[in-house]
CSV table of N, CA, C and O in Angstrom, one decimal:
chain,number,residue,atom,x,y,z
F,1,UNK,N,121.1,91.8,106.5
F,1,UNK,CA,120.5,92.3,105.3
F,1,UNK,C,119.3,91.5,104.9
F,1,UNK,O,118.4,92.1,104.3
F,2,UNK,N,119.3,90.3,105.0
F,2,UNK,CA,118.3,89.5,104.3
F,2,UNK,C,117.1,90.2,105.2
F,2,UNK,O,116.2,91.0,104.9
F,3,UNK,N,117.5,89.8,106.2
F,3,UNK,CA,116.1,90.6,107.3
F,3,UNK,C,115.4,91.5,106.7
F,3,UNK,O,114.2,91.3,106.4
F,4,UNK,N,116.1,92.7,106.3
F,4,UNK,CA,115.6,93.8,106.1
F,4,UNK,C,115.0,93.7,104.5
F,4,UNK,O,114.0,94.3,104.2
F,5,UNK,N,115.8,93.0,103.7
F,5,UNK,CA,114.9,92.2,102.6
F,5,UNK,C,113.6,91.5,102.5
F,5,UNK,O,112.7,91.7,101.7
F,6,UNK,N,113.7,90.7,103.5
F,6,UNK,CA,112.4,90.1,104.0
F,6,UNK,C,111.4,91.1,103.9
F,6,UNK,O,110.6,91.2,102.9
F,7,UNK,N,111.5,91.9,105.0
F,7,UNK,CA,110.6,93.3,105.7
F,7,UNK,C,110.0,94.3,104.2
F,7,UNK,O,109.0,94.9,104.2
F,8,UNK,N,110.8,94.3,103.2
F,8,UNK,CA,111.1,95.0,101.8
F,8,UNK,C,110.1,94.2,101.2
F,8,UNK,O,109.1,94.8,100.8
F,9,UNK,N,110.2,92.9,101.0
F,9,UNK,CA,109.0,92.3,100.0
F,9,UNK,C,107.7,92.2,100.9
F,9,UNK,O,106.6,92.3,100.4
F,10,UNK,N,107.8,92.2,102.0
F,10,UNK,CA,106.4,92.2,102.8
F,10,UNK,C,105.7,93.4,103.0
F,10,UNK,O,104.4,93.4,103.1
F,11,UNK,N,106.3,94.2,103.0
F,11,UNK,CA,105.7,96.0,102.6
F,11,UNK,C,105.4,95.6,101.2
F,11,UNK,O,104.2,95.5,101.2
F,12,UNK,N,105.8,95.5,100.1
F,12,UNK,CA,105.8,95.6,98.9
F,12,UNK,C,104.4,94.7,98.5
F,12,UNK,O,103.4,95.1,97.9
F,13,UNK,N,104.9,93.3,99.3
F,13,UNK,CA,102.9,92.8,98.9
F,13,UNK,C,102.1,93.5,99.6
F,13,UNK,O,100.9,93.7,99.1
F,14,UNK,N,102.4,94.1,100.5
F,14,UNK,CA,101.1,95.0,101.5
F,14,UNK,C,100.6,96.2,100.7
F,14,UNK,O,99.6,96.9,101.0
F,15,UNK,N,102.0,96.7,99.2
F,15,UNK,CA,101.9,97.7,98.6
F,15,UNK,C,102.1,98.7,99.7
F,15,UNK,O,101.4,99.8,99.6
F,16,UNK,N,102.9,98.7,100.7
F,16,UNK,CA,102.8,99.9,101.9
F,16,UNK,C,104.6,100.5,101.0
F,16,UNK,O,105.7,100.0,101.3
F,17,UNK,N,104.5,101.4,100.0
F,17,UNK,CA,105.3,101.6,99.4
F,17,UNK,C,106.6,102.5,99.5
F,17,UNK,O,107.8,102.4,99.1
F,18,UNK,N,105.6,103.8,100.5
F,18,UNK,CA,106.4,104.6,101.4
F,18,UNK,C,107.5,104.0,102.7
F,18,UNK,O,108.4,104.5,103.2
F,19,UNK,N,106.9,102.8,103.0
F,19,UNK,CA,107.8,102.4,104.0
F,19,UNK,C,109.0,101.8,103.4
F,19,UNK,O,110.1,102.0,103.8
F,20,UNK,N,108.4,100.9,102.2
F,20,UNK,CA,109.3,100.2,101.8
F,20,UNK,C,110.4,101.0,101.3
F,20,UNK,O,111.5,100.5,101.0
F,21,UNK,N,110.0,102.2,101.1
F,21,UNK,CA,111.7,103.0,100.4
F,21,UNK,C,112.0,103.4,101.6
F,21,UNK,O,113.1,103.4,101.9
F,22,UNK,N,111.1,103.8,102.5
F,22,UNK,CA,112.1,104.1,104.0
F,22,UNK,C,113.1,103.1,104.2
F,22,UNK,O,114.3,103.3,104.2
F,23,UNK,N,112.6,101.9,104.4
F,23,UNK,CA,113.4,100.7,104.7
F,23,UNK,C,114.8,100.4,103.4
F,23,UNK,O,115.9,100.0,103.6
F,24,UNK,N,114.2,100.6,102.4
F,24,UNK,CA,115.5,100.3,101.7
F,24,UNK,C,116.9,101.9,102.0
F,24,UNK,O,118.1,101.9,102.2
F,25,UNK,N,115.7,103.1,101.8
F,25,UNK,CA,117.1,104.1,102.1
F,25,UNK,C,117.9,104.1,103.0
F,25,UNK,O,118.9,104.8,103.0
F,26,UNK,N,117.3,103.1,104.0
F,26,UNK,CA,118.3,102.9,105.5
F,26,UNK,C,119.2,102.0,105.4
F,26,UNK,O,120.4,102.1,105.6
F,27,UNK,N,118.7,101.0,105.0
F,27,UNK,CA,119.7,99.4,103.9
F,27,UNK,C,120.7,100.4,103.2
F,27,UNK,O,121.8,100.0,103.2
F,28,UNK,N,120.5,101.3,102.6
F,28,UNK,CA,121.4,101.8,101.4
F,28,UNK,C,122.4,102.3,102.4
F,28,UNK,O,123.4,101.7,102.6
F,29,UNK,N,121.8,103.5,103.1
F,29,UNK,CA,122.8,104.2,104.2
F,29,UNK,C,123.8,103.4,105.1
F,29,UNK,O,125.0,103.8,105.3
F,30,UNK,N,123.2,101.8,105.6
F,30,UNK,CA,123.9,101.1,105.9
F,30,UNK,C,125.0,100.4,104.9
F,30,UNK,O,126.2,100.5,105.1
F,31,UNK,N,124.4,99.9,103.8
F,31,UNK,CA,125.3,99.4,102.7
F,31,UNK,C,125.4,100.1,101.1
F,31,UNK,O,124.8,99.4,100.2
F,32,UNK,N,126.0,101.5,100.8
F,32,UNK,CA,126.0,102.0,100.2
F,32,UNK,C,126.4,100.9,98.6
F,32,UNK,O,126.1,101.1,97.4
F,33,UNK,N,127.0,100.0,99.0
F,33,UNK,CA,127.2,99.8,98.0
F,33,UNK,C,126.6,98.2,97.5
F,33,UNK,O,127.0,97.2,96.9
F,34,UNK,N,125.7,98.5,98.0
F,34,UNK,CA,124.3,97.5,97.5
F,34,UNK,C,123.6,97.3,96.9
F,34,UNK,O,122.5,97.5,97.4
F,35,UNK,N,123.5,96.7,95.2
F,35,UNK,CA,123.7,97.1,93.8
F,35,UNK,C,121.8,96.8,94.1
F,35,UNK,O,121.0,97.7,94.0
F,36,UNK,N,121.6,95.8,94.3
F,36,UNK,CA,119.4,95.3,94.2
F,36,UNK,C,119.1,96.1,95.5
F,36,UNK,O,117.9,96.1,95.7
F,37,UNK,N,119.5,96.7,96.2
F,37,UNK,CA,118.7,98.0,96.8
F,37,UNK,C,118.7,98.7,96.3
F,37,UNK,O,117.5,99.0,96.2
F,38,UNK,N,119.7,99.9,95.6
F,38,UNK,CA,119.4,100.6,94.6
F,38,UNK,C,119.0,100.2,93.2
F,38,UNK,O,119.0,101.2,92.4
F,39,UNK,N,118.5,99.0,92.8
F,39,UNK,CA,117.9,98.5,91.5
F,39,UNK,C,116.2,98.9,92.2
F,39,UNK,O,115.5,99.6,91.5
F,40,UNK,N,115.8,98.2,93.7
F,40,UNK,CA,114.8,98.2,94.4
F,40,UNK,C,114.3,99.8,94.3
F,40,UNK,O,113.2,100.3,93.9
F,41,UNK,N,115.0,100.3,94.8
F,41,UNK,CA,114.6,101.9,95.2
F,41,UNK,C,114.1,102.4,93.8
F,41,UNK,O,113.0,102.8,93.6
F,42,UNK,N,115.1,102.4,92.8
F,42,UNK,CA,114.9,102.5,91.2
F,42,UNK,C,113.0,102.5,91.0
F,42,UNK,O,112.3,103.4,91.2
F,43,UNK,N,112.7,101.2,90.6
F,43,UNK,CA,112.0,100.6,90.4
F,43,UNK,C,110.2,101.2,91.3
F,43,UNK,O,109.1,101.6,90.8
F,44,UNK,N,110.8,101.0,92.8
F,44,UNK,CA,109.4,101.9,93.4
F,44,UNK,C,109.4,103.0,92.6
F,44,UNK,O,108.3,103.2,91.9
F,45,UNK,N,110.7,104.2,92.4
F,45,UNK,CA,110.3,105.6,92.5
F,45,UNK,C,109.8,105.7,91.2
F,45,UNK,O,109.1,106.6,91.0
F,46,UNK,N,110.0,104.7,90.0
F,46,UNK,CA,109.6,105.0,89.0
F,46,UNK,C,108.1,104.4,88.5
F,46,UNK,O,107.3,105.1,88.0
F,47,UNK,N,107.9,103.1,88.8
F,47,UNK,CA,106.7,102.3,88.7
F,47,UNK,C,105.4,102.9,89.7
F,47,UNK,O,104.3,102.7,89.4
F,48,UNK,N,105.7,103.5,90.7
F,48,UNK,CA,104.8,104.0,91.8
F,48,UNK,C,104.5,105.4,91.9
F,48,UNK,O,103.4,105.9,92.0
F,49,UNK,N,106.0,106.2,91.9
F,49,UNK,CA,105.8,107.3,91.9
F,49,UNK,C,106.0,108.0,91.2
F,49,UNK,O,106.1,109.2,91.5
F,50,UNK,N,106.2,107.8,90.2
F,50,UNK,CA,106.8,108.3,88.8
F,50,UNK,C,107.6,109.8,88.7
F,50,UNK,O,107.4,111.0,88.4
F,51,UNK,N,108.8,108.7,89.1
F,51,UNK,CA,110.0,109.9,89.3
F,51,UNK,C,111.0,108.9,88.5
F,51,UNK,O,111.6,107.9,88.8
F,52,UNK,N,111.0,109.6,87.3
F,52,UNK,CA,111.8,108.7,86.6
F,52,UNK,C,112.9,109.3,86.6
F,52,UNK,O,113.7,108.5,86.2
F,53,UNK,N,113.7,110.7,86.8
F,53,UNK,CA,115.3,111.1,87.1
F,53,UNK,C,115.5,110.9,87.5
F,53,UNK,O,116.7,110.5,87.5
F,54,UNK,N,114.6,110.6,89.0
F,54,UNK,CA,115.6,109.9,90.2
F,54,UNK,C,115.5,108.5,90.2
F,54,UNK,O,116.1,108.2,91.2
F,55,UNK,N,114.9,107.4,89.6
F,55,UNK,CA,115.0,106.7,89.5
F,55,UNK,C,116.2,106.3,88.3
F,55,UNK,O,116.7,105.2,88.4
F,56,UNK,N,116.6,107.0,87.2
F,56,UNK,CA,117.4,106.8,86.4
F,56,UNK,C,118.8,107.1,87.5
F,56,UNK,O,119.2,106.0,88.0
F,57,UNK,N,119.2,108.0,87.8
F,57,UNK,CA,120.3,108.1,88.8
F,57,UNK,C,120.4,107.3,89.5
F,57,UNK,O,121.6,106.9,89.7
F,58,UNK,N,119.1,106.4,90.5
F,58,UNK,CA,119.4,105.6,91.3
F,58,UNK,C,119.9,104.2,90.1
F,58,UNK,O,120.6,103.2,90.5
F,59,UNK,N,119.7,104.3,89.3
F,59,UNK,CA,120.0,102.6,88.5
F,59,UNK,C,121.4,102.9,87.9
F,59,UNK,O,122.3,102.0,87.6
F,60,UNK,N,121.6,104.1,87.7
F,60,UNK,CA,123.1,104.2,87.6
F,60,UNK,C,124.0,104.0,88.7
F,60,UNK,O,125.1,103.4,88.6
F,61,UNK,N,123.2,104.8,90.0
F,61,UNK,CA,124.4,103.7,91.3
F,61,UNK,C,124.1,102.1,91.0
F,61,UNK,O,125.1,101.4,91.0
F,62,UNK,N,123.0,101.6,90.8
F,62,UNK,CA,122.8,99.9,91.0
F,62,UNK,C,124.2,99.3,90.0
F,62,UNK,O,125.1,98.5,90.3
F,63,UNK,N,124.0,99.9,88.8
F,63,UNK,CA,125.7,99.7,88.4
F,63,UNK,C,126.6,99.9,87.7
F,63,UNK,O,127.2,99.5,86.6
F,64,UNK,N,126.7,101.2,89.0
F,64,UNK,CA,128.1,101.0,89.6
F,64,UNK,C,128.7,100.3,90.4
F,64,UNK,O,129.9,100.0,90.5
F,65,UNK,N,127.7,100.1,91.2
F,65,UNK,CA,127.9,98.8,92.8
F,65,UNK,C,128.6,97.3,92.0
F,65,UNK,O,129.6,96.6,92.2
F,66,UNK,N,127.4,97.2,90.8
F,66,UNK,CA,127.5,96.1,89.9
F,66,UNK,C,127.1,95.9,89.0
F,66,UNK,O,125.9,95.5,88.8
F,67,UNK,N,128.5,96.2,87.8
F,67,UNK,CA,128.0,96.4,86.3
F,67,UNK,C,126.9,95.6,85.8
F,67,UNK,O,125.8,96.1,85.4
F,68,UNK,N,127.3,94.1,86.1
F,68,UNK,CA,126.0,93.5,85.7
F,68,UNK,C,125.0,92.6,86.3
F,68,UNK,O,124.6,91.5,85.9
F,69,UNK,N,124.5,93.6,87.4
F,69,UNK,CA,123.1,93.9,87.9
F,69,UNK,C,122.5,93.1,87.2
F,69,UNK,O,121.9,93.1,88.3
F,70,UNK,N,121.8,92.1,86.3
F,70,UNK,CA,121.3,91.7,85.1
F,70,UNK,C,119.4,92.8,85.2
F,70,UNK,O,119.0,93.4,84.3
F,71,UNK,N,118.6,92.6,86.5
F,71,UNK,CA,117.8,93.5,86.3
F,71,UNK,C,117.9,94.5,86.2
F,71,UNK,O,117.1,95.0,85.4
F,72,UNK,N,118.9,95.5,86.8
F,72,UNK,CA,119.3,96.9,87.1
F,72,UNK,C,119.4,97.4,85.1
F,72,UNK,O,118.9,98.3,84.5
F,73,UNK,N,120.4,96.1,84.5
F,73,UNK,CA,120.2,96.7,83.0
F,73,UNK,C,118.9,96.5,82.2
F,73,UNK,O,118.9,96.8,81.0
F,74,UNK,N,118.1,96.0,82.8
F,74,UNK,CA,116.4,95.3,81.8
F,74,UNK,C,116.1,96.6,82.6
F,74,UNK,O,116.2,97.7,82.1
F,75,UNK,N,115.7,96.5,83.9
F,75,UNK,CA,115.2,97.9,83.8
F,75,UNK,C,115.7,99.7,83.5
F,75,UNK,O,115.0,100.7,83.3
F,76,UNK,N,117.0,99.6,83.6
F,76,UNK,CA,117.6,100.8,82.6
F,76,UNK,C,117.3,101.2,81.0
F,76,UNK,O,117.2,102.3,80.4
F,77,UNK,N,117.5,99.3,80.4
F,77,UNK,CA,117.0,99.5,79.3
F,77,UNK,C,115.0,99.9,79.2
F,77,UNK,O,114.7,100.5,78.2
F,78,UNK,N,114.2,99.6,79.9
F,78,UNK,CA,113.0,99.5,80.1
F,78,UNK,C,113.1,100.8,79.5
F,78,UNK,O,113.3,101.2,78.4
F,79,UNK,N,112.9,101.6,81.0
F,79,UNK,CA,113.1,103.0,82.2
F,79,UNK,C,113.6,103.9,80.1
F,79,UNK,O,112.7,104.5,79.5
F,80,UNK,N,114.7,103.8,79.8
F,80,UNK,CA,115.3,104.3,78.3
F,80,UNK,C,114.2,104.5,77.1
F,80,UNK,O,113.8,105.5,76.6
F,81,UNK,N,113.8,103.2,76.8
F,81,UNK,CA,112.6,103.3,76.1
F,81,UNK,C,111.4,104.0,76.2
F,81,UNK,O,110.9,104.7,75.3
F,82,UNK,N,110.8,103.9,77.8
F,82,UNK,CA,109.7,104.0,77.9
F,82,UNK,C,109.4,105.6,78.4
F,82,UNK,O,108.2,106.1,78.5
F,83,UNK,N,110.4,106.2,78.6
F,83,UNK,CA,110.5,107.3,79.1
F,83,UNK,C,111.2,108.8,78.5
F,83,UNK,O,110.9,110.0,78.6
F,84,UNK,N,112.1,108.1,77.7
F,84,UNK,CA,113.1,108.9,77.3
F,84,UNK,C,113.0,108.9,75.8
F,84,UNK,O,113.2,109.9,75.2
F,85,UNK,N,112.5,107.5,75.2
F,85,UNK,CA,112.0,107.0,73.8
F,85,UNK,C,114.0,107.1,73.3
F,85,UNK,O,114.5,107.5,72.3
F,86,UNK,N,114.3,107.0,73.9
F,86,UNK,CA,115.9,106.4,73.4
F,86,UNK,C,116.5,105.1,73.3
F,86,UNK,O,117.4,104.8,74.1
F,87,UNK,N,116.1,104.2,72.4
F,87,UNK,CA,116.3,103.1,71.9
F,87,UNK,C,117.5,102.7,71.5
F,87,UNK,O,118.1,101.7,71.7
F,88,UNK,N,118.0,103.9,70.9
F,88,UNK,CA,119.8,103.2,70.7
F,88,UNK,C,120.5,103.0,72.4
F,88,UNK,O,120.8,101.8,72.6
F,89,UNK,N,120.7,103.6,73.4
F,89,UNK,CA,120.7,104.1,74.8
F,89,UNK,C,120.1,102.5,75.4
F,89,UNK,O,120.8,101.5,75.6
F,90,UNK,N,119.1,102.6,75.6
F,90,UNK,CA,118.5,101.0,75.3
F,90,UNK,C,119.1,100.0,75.1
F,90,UNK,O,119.7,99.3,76.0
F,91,UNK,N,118.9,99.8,73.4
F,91,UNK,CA,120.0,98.3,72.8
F,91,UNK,C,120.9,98.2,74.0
F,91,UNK,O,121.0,97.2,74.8
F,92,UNK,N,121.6,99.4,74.1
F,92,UNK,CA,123.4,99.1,74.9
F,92,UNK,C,123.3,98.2,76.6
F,92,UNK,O,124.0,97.2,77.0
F,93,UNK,N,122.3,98.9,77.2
F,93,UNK,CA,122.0,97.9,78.0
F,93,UNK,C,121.3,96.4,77.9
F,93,UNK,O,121.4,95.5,78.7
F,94,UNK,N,120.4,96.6,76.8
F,94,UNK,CA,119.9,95.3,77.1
F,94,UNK,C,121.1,94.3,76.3
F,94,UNK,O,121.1,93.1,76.7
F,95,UNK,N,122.0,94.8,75.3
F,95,UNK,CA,123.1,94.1,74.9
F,95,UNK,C,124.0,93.6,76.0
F,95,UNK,O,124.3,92.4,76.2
F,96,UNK,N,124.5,94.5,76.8
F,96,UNK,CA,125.0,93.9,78.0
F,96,UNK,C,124.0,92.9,78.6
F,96,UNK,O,124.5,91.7,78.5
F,97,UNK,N,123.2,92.9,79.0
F,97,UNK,CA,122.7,91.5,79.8
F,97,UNK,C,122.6,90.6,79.1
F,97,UNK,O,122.4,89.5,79.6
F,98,UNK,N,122.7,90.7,77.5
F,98,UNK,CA,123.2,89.3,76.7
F,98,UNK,C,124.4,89.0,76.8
F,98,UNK,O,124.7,87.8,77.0
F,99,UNK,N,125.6,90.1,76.9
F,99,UNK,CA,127.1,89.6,77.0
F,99,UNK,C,127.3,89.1,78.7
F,99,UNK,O,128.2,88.3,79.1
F,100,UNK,N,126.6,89.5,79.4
F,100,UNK,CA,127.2,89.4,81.0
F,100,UNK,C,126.7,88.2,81.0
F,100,UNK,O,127.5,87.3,81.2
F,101,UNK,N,125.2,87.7,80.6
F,101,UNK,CA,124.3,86.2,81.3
F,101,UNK,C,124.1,85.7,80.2
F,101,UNK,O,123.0,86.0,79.7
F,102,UNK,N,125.0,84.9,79.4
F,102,UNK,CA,125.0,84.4,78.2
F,102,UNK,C,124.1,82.8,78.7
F,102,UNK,O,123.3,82.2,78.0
F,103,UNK,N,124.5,82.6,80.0
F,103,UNK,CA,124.0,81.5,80.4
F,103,UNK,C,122.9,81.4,80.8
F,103,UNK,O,122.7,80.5,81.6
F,104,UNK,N,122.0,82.4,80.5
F,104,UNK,CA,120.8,82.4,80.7
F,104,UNK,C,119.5,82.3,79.2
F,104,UNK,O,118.3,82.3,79.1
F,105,UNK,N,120.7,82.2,78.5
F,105,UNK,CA,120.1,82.0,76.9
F,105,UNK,C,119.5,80.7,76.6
F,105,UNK,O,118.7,80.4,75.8
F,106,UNK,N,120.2,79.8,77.6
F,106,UNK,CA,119.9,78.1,77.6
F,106,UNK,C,120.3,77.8,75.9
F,106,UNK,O,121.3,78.1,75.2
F,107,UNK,N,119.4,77.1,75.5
F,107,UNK,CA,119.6,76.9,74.1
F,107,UNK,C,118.9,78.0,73.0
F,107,UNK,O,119.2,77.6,71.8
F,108,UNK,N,118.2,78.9,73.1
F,108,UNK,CA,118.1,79.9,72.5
F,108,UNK,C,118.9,80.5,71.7
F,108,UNK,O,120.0,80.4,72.0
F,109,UNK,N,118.6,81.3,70.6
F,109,UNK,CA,119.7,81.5,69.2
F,109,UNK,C,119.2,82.6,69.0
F,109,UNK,O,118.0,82.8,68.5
F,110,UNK,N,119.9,83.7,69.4
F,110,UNK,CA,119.4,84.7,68.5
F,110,UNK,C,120.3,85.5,67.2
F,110,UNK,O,119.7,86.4,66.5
């Protein structure tokens, strides 16, 4: 898998973006339950090609693989806001990535 990760960011700086969802849909087919390839796939179809249902479905597989994805919910909550203008829908995920990665607050207070 890293391999094919590797191959994934190196299309991605080349911007060769069609390949790069080639390459992850075959990563998926191989490991269906592979939470940051489905966050990855997410992410192209919506930021590039602007398919945001199928990119919302794909971030709902990312987690299920794994509730807390911590990008899979920043970009669900994003993807919520920016698209759908559903902010309550929103809060709920980005509240989750406060309760899952508390330890990422460092000393921060909110």
């Amino acid at each position: 898998m890293a391999k094919k990760m590797q191959q994934f960011l190196d299309l991605c700086n080349k911007q060769d973006f069609n390949k790069a969802l080639s390459l992850l849909e075959d990563l998926i087919k191989d490991e269906p339950q592979n939470s940051e390839a489905w966050r990855l796939l997410a992410q192209i179809h919506w930021t590039y090609n602007n398919e945001t249902d199928k990119a919302y479905d794909e971030l709902i597989e990312a987690l299920k693989c794994n509730p807390k994805n911590i990008w899979a919910l920043v970009l669900m909550g994003n993807l919520l806001i920016k698209e759908k203008n559903d902010v309550e829908h929103a809060q709920q995920y980005y509240n989750k990535v406060l309760e899952y990665h508390k330890d990422l607050l460092g000393s921060y207070h909110l």
